[in-house]
Phi, psi and omega in degrees: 000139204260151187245119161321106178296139177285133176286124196280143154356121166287105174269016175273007190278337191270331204303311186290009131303320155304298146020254172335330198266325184316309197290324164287326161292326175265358170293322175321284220277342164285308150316315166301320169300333198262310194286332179300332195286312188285331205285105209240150179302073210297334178277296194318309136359275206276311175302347185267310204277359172281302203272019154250351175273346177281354174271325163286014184225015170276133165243166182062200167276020211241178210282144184232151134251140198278154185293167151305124166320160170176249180237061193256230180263343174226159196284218164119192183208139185301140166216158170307129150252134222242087181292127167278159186280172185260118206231159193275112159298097173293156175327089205321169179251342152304310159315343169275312188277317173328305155345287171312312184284307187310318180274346155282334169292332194260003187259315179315278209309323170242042152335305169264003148263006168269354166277295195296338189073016178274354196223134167222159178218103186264142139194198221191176187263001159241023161158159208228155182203138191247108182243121205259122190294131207274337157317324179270026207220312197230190173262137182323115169073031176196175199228353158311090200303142190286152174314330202287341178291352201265344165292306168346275210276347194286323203292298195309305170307329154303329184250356153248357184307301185291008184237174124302350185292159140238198202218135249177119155227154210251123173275132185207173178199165175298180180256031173281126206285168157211143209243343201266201175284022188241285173230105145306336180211152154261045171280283170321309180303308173264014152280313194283346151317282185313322180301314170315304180308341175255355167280314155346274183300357175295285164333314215240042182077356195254145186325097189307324169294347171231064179203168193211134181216141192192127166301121158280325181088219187271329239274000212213075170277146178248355192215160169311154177251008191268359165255201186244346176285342180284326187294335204291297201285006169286325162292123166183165192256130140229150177271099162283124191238130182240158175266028176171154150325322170298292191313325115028259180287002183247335170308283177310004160249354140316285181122137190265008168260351165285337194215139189281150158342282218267353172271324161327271157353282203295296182306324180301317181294313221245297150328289173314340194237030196295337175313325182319279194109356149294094176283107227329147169248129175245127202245143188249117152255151172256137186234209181268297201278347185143209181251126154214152210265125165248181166298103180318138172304176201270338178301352201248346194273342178273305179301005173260000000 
């Protein structure tokens, strides 16, 4: 009877373990390396965060001393240092009566449409706002400016072309939807309004590097939307003239019919002193017309 042969062994069936073991020794030694590298000196640590919270918990004009040399991240010996106080740059008082005079010249010039209720003129010692009823600039439902805007705005261009504040304008509409191919909505419509209106004062002299422009959509109603005399004045343009740039972007992320002087102040205030680490408190009221955010009382400003 013939004897049956073994079939011999593949010995290449095994080879991808070597691999496997190659690929698992150097994922090891990449992990050993990441830990070493992240790994931080924990006493040297805590002494720069101890002597940097004692140069910030300094107030006023007063003295702070530095620790003793000793075995720290730099050699030295405590001595006196003189913290200056942190102090808020209040409102120039020419920027103010400048303000002042712009809202008296912009209540002259547009007197008879401020009669008519199409023109209102607002301000404050950090900024002034010309709000133009969205009728005397477009046609329904376009952004295209009507001839008649261009006397409008030329007045509007006279009282900022000659100045450095800068100036931003705001777009807003009723909450009645709108569709075409122009403007899906009205976000697009009163942004592209507003964009008009600065190319306008652009033509008519005023400095392009310091203007702005930005769509509210219906969302910022300054008047009811359930008549039709509330929608009309919800179409409407305002021209802000701010005394700075801060005032500026800080209006304009609101809205300057949302947020008051003194919730401004406050943010203004908090930006300069920020060393603090407190941030300003703002009280959100509800109106007829919507939010606007001011400055919190002082009782409400302790329960926070």
């Amino acid at each position: 009877m013939p004897r049956r042969r073994r079939p011999e062994a593949d010995l290449r069936t095994d080879r991808w373990m070597i691999s496997w073991a190659d690929f698992v020794t150097l994922l090891f030694a990449f992990f050993v390396v990441m830990y070493g590298l992240s790994s931080v000196h924990e006493e040297k640590y805590r002494q720069l965060a101890q002597s940097l919270s004692e140069v910030f918990r300094a107030e006023g004009g007063s003295q702070v001393v530095s620790p003793d040399g000793g075995e720290g991240l730099l050699p030295g010996r405590g001595q006196q240092m003189q913290v200056p106080p942190v102090t808020v740059q209040a409102p120039d008082a020419e920027q103010t009566q400048a303000l002042e005079q712009l809202q008296r010249q912009a209540e002259e010039q547009f007197r008879d449409w401020i009669e008519d209720g199409s023109v209102q003129v607002t301000g404050n010692a950090l900024w002034i706002a010309i709000e133009l009823n969205a009728s005397l600039l477009f046609e329904s439902g376009d952004a295209l400016p009507v001839i008649e805007a261009e006397p409008l705005l030329q007045q509007v261009a006279a009282l900022a072309a000659g100045r450095d504040n800068p100036v931003h304008v705001e777009g807003f509409t009723d909450n009645r939807p709108i569709s075409t191919d122009r403007f899906p909505s009205n976000w697009e419509l009163s942004a592209a309004r507003a964009a008009a209106v600065v190319r306008m004062l652009q033509l008519q002299g005023v400095n392009p590097e310091r203007m702005a422009a930005v769509g509210y959509g219906e969302y910022q109603p300054a008047y009811s939307n359930r008549t039709e005399e509330g929608r009309q004045h919800n179409r409407r343009l305002v021209i802000v003239i701010a005394r700075d740039e801060r005032v500026r972007r800080l209006v304009q992320a609101f809205g300057s019919q949302r947020v008051s002087e003194d919730a401004v102040r406050a943010l203004l205030t908090a930006d300069e002193n920020e060393v603090t680490g407190e941030p300003p408190a703002l009280e959100q009221v509800d109106t007829e017309s919507g939010i606007l955010f001011r400055q919190a009382r002082p009782e409400q400003q302790q329960e926070q």
